Coordinates of N, CA and C in Angstrom, one line a residue:
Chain A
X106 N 0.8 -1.2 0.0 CA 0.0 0.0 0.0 C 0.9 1.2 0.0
X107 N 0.2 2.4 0.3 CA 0.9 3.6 -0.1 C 1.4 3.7 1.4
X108 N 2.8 3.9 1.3 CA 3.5 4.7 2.2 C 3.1 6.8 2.2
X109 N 3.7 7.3 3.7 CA 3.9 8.2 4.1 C 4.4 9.6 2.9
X110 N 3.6 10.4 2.8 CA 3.9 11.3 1.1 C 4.2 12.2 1.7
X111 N 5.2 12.9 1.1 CA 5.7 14.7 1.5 C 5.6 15.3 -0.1
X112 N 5.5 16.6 0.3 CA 5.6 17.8 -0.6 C 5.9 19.3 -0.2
X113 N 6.7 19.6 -0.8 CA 7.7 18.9 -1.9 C 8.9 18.4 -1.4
X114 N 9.3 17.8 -2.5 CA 10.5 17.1 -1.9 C 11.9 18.1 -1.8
X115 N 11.6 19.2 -2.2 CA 12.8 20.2 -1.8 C 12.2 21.4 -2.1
X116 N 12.6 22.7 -1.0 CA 11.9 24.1 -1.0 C 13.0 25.0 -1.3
X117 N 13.5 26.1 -1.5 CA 14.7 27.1 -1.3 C 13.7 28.1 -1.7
X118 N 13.4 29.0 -0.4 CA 13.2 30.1 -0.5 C 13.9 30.8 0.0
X119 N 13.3 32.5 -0.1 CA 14.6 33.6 0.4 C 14.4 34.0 2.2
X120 N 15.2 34.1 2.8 CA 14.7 34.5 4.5 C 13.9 35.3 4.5
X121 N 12.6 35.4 5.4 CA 11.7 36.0 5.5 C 10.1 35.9 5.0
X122 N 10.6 35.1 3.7 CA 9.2 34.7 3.5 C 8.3 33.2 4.2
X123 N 7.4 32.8 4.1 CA 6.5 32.0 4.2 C 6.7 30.7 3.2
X124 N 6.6 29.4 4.0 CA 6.2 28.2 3.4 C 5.7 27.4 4.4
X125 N 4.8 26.3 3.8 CA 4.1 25.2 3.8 C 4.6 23.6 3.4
X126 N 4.8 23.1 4.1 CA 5.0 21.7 3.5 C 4.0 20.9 4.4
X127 N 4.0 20.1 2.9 CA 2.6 19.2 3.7 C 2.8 17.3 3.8
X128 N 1.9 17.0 4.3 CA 2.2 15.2 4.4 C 1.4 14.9 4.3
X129 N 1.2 13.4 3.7 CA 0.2 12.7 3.7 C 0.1 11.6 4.3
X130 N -0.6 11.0 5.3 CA -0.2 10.2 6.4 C -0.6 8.8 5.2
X131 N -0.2 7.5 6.3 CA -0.7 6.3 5.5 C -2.1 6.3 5.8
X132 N -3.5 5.3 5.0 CA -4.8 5.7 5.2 C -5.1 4.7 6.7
X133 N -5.7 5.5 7.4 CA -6.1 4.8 8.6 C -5.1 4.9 10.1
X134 N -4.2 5.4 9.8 CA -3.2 5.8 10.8 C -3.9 7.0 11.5
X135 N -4.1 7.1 12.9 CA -4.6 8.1 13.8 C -3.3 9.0 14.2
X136 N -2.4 8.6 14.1 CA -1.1 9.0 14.8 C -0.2 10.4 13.9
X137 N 0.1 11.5 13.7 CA 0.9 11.9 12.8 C 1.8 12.8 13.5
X138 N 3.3 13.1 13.3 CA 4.8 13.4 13.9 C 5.0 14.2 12.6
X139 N 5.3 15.3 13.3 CA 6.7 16.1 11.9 C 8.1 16.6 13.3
X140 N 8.8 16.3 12.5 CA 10.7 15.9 13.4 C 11.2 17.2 12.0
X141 N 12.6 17.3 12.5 CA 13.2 18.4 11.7 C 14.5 17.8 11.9
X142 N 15.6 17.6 10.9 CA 16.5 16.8 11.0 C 17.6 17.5 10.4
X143 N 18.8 18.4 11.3 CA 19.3 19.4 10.7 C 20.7 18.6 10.2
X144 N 21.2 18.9 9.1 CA 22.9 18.2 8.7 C 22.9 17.2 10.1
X145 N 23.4 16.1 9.7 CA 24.4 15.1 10.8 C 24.2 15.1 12.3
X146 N 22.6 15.9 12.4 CA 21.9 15.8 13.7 C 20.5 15.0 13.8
X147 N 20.6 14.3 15.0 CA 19.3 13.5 15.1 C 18.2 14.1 14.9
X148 N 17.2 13.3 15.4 CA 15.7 13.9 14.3 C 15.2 14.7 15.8
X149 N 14.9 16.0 15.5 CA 14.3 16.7 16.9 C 12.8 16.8 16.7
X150 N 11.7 16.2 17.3 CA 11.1 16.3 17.2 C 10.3 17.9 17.3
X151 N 9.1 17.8 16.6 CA 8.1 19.1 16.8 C 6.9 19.3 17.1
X152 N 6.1 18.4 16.8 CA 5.0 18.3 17.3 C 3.9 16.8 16.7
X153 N 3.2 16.5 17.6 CA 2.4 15.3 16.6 C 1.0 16.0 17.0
X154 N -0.4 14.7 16.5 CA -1.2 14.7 16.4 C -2.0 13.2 16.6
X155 N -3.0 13.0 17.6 CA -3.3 12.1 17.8 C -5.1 11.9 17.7
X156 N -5.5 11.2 16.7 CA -6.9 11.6 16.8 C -7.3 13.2 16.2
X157 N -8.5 12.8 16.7 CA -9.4 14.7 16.9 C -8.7 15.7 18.2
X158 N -7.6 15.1 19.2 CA -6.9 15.7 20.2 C -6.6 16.6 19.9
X159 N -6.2 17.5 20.8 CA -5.4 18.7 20.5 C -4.0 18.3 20.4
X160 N -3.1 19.1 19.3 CA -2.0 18.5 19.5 C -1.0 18.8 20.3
X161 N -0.1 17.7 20.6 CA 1.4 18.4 21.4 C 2.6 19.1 20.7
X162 N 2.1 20.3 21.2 CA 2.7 21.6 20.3 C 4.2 21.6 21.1
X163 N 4.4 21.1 22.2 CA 5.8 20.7 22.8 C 7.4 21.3 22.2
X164 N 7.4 20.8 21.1 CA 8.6 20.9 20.3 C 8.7 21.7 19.5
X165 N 7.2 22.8 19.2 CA 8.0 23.6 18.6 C 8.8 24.8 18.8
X166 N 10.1 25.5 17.9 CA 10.8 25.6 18.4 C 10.8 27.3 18.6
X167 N 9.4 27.7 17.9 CA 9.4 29.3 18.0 C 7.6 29.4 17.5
X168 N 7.3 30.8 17.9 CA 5.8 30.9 17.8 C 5.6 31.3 15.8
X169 N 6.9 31.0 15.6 CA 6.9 31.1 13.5 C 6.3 30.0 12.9
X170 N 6.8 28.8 13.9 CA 6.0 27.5 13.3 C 4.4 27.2 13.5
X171 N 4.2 26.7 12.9 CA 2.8 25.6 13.1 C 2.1 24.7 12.2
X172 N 1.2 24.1 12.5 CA 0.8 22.8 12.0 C -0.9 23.0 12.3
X173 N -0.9 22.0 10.9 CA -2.7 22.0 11.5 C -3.1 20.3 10.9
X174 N -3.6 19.7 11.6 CA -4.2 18.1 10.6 C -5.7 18.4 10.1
X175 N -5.8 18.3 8.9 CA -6.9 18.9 8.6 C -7.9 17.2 8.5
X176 N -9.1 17.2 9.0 CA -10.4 15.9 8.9 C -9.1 14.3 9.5
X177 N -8.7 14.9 10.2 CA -7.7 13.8 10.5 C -6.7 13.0 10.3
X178 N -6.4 14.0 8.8 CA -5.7 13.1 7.2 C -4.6 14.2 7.2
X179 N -4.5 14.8 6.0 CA -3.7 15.7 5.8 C -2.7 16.9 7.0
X180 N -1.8 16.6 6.9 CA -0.7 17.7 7.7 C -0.1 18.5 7.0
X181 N 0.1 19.9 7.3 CA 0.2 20.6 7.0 C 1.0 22.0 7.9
X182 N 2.7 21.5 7.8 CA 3.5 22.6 8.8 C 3.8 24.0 8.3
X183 N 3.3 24.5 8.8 CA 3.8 26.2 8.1 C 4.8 26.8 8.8
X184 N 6.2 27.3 8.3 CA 7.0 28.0 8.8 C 7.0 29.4 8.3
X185 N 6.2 30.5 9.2 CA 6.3 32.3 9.0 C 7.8 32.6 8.8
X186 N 8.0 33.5 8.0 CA 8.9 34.6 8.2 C 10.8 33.8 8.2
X187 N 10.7 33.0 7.5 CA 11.2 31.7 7.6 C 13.3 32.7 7.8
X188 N 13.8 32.1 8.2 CA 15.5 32.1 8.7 C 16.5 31.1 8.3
X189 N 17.5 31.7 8.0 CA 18.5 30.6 7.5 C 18.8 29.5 8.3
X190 N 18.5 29.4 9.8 CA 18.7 28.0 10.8 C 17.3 27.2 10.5
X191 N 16.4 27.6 9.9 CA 15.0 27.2 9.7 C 16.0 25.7 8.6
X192 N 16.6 25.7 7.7 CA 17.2 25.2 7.1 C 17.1 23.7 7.5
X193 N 16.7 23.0 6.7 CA 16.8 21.0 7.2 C 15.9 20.5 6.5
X194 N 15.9 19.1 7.2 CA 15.1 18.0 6.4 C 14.0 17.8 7.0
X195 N 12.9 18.4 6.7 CA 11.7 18.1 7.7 C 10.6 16.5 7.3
X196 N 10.9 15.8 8.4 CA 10.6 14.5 8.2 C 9.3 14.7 9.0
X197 N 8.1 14.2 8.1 CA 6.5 13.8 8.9 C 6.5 11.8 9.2
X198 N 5.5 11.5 10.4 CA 6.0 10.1 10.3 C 4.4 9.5 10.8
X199 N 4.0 8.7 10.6 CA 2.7 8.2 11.1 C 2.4 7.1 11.3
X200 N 1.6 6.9 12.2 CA 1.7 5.5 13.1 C 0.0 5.2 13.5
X201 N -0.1 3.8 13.5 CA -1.2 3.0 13.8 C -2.1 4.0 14.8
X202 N -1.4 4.5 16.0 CA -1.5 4.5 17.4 C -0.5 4.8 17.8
X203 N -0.2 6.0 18.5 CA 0.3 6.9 19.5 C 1.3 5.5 20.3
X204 N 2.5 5.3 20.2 CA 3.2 4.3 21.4 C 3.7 3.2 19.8
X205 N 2.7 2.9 18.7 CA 3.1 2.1 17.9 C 4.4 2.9 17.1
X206 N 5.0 1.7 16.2 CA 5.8 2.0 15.3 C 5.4 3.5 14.2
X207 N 6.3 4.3 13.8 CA 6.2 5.1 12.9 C 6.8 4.6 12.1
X208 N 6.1 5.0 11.2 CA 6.3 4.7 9.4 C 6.5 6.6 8.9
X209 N 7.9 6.7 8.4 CA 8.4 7.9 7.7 C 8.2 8.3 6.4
X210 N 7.7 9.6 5.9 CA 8.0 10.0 4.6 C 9.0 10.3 4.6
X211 N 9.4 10.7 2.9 CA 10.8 10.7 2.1 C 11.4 12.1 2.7
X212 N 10.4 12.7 3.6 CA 10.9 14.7 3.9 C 11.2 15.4 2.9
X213 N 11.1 16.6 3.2 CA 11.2 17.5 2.5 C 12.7 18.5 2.7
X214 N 13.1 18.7 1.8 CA 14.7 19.5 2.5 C 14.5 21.0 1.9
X215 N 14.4 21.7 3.1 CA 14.3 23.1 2.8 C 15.4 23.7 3.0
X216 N 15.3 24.9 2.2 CA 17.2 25.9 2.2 C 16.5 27.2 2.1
X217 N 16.7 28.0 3.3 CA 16.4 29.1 3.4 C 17.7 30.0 2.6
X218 N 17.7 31.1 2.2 CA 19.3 31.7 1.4 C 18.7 33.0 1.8
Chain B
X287 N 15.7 15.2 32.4 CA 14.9 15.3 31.1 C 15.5 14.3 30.0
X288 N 14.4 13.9 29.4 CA 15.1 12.7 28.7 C 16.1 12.7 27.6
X289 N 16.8 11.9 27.7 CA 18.0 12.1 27.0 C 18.4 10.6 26.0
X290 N 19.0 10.1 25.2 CA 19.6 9.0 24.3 C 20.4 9.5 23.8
X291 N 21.5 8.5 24.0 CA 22.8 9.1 23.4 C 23.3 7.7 23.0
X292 N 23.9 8.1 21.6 CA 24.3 6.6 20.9 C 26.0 6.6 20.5
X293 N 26.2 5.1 20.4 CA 27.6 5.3 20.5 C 27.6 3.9 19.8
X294 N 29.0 4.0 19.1 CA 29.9 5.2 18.3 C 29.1 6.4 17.2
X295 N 29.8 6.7 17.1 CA 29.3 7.9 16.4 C 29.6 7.3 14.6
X296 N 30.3 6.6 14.4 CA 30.4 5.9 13.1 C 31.3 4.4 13.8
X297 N 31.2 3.4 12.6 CA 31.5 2.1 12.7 C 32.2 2.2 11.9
X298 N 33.3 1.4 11.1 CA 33.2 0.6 9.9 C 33.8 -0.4 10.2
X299 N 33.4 -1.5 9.4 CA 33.1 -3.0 9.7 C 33.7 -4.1 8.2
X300 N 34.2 -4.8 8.4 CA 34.4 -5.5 7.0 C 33.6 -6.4 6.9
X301 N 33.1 -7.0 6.0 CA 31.9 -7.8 5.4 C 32.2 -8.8 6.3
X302 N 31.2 -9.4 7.0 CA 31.9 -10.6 8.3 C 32.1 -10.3 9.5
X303 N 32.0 -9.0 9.7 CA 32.4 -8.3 10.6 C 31.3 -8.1 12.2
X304 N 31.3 -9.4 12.9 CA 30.0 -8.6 14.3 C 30.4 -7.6 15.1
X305 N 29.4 -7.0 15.2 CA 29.6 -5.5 15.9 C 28.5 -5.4 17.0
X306 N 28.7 -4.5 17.6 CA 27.1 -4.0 18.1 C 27.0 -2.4 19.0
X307 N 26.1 -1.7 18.2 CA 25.5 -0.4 18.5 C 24.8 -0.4 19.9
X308 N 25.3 0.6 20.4 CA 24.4 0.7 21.9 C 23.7 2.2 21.9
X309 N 23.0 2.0 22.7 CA 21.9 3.4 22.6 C 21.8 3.6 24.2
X310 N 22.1 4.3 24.6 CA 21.9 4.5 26.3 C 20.8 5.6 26.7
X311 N 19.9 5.2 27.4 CA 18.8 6.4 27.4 C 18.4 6.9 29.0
X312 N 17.9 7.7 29.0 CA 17.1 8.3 30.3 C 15.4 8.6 29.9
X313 N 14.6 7.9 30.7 CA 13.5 8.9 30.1 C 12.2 8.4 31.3
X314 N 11.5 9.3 31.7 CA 10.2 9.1 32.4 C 9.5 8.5 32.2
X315 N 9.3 7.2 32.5 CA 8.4 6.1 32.1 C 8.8 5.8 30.9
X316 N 9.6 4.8 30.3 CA 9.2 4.6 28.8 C 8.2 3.5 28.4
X317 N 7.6 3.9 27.2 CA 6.4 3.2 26.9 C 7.0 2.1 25.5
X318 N 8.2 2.7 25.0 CA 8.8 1.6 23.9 C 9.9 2.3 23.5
X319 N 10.9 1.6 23.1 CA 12.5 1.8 22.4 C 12.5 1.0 21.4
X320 N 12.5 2.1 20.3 CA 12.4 2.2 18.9 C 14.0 2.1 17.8
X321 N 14.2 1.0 17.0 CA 15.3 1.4 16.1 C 15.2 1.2 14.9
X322 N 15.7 2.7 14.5 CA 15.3 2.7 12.9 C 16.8 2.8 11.7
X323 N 16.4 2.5 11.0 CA 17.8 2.8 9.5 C 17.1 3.8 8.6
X324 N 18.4 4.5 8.3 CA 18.0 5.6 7.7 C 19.4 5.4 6.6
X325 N 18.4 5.2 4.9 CA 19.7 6.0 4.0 C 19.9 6.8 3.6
X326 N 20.8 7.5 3.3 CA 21.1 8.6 3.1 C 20.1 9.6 1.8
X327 N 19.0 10.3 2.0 CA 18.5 11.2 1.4 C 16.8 10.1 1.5
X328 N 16.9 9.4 2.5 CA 15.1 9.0 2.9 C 15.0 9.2 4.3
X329 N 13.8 8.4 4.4 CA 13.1 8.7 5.7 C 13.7 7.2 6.6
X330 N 13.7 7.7 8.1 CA 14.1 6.5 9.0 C 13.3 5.7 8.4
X331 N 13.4 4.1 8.3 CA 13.0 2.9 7.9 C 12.8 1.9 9.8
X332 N 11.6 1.5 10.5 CA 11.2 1.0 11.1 C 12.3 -0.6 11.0
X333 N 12.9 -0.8 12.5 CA 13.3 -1.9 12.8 C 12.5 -2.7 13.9
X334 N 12.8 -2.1 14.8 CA 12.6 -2.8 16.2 C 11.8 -2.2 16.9
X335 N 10.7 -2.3 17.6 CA 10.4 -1.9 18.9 C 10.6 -2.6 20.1
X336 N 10.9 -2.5 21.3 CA 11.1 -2.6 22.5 C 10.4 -2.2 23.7
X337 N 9.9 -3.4 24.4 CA 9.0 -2.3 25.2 C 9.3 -2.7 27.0
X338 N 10.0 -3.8 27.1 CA 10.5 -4.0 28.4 C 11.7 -4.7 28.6
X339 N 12.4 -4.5 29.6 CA 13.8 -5.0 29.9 C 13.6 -6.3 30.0
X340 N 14.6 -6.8 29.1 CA 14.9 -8.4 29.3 C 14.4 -9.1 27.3
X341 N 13.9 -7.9 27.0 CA 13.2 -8.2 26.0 C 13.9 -8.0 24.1
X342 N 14.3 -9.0 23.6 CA 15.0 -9.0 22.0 C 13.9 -9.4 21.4
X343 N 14.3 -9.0 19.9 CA 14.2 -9.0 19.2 C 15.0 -9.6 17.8
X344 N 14.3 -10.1 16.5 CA 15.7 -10.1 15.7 C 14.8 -10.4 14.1
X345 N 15.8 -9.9 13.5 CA 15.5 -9.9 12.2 C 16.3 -9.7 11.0
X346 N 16.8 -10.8 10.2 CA 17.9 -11.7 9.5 C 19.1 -11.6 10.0
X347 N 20.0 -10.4 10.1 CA 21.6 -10.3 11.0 C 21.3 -9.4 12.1
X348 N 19.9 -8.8 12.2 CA 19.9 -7.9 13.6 C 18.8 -8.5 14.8
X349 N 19.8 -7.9 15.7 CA 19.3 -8.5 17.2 C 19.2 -7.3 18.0
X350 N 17.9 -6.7 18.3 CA 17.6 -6.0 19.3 C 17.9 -6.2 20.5
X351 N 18.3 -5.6 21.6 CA 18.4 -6.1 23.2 C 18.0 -4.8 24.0
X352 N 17.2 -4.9 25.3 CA 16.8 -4.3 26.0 C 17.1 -4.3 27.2
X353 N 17.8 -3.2 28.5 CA 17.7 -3.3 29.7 C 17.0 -2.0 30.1
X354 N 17.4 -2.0 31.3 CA 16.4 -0.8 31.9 C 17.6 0.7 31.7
X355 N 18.5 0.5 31.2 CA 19.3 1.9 30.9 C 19.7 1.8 29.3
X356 N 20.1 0.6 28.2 CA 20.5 0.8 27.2 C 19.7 0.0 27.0
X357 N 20.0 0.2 24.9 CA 19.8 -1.4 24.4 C 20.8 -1.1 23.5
X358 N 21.2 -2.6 23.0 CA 22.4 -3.0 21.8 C 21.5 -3.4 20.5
X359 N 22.1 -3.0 19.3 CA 22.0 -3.5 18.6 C 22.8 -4.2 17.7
X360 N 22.6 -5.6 17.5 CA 23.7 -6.4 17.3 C 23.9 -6.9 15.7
X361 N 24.5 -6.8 15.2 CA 24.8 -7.7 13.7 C 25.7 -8.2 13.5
X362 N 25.2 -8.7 13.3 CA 26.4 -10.7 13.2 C 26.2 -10.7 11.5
X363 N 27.7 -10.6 11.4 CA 27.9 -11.0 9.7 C 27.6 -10.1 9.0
X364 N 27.8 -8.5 8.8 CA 27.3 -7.7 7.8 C 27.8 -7.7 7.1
X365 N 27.1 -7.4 5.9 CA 27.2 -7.2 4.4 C 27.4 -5.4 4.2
X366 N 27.6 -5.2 3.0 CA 27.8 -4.0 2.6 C 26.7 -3.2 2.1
X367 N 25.1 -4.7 2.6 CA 23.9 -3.5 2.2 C 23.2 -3.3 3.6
X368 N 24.3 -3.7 4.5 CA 23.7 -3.4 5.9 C 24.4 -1.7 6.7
X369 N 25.3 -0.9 5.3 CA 25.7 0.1 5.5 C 24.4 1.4 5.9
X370 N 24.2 2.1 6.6 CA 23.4 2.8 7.2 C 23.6 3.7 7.8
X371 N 22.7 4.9 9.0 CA 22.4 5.2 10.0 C 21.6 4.4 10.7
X372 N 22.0 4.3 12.2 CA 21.0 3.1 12.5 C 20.6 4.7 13.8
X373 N 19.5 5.0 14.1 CA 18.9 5.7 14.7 C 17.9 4.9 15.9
X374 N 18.5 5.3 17.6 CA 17.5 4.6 18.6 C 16.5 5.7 18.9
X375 N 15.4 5.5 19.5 CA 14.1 6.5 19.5 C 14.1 6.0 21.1
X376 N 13.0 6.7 21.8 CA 12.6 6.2 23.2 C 11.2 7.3 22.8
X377 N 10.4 6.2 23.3 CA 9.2 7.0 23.9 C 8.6 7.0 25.1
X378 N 8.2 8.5 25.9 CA 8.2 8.6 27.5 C 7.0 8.6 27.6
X379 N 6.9 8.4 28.7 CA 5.4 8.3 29.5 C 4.0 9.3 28.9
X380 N 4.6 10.5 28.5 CA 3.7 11.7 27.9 C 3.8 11.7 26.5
X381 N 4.0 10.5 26.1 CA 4.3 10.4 24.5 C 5.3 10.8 23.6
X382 N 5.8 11.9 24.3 CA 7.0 12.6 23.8 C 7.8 11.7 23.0
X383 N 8.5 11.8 22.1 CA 9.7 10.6 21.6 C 10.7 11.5 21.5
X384 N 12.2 10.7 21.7 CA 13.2 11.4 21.6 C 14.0 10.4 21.3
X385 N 15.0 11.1 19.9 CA 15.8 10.4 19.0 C 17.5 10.4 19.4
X386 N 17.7 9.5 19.4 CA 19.6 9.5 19.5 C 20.1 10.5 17.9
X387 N 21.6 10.8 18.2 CA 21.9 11.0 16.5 C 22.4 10.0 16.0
X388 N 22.5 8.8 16.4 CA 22.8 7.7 15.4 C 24.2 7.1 15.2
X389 N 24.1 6.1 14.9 CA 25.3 5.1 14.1 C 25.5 5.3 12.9
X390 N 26.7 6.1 12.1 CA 26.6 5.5 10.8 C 27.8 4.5 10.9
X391 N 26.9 3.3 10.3 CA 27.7 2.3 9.9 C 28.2 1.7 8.6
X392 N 29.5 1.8 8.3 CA 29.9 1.2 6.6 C 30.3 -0.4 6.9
X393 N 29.8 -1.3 5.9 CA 30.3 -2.4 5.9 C 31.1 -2.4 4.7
X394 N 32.5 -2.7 4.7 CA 33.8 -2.7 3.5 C 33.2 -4.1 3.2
X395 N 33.2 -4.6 1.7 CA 33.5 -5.6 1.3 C 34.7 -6.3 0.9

């Protein structure tokens, strides 16, 4: 079946403006993670999504970011006003159930300049 | 606050070669310890989960192991398509998950 989708698979915009990257979870998975994976560093997480819950906004790392799961399917992280450290591989990942295994998309590699 | 730190920081291994990756963690209640492979320009790829001390795993050359402070991960006989990141996860009591930065491992033929 279909694995975990991102879009796009690479961004380079200029500092300061606005982007969106979005995921598509696998069908039927309640569970959805977006992690940020900068050069030759582990995956930091940012925030998930469980159900109709509110999400655990925990990880993210400034009030520039955010996320929204839209009908329980689609994810969708927006980074405001975007900065050259903004820069990485942002990995979305989704799972059966909250505690089960995650299943990763391909990420998306953004380059702020 | 929870922490995983994995060691070595790179391997290389000649084809034949058993090794084993350890992941040492801290974390508030864990609910499961996770290890994933990651190749270079995809997404972690799902190995193992772990959810109590005393408890392995395995699957073709890899062997999960679990205590109440680390786990190893073991490969007996690698090949040169078992070259990777091998990435440990921990998940805490509040769901949180938190990632080691990983093994990269090369197997020489």
């Amino acid at each position: 079946g279909a694995g975990v989708s991102q879009s796009p698979s690479n961004k380079v915009t200029e500092k300061g403006k606005d982007v969106e990257l979005r995921c598509d979870p696998i069908s039927g998975h309640t569970a959805l993670y977006w992690y940020r994976q900068s050069l030759g560093q582990g995956l930091e997480f940012l925030i998930y999504f469980q159900g109709n819950s509110a999400p655990d906004k925990s990880g993210l790392p400034s009030d520039r970011f955010s996320a929204e799961r839209t009908g329980g399917s689609v994810s969708t992280l927006t980074i405001q006003r975007t900065q050259q450290e903004d820069s990485a591989v942002y990995l979305c990942a989704s799972s059966h159930r909250v505690i089960y295994e995650q299943y990763f998309g391909p990420g998306t590699r953004l380059t702020v300049t | 606050e929870d922490q995983v730190t994995q060691s070595p920081e790179a391997l290389r291994l000649q084809e034949g070669e058993s090794s084993s990756l350890n992941c040492s963690y801290t974390v508030s209640g864990l609910r499961g310890l996770f290890w994933y492979r990651q190749d270079p320009g995809k997404g972690p790829e799902f190995l193992f989960t772990l959810y109590s001390a005393g408890e392995e795993k395995e699957k073709e050359r890899l062997k999960a192991t679990l205590t109440k402070k680390e786990s190893f991960l073991h490969i007996t006989a690698p090949k040169p398509e078992d070259s990777a990141t091998y990435l440990c996860a921990v998940q805490a009591a509040n769901n949180d998950m938190r990632f080691g930065a990983g093994t990269r491992l090369t197997v020489k033929p």
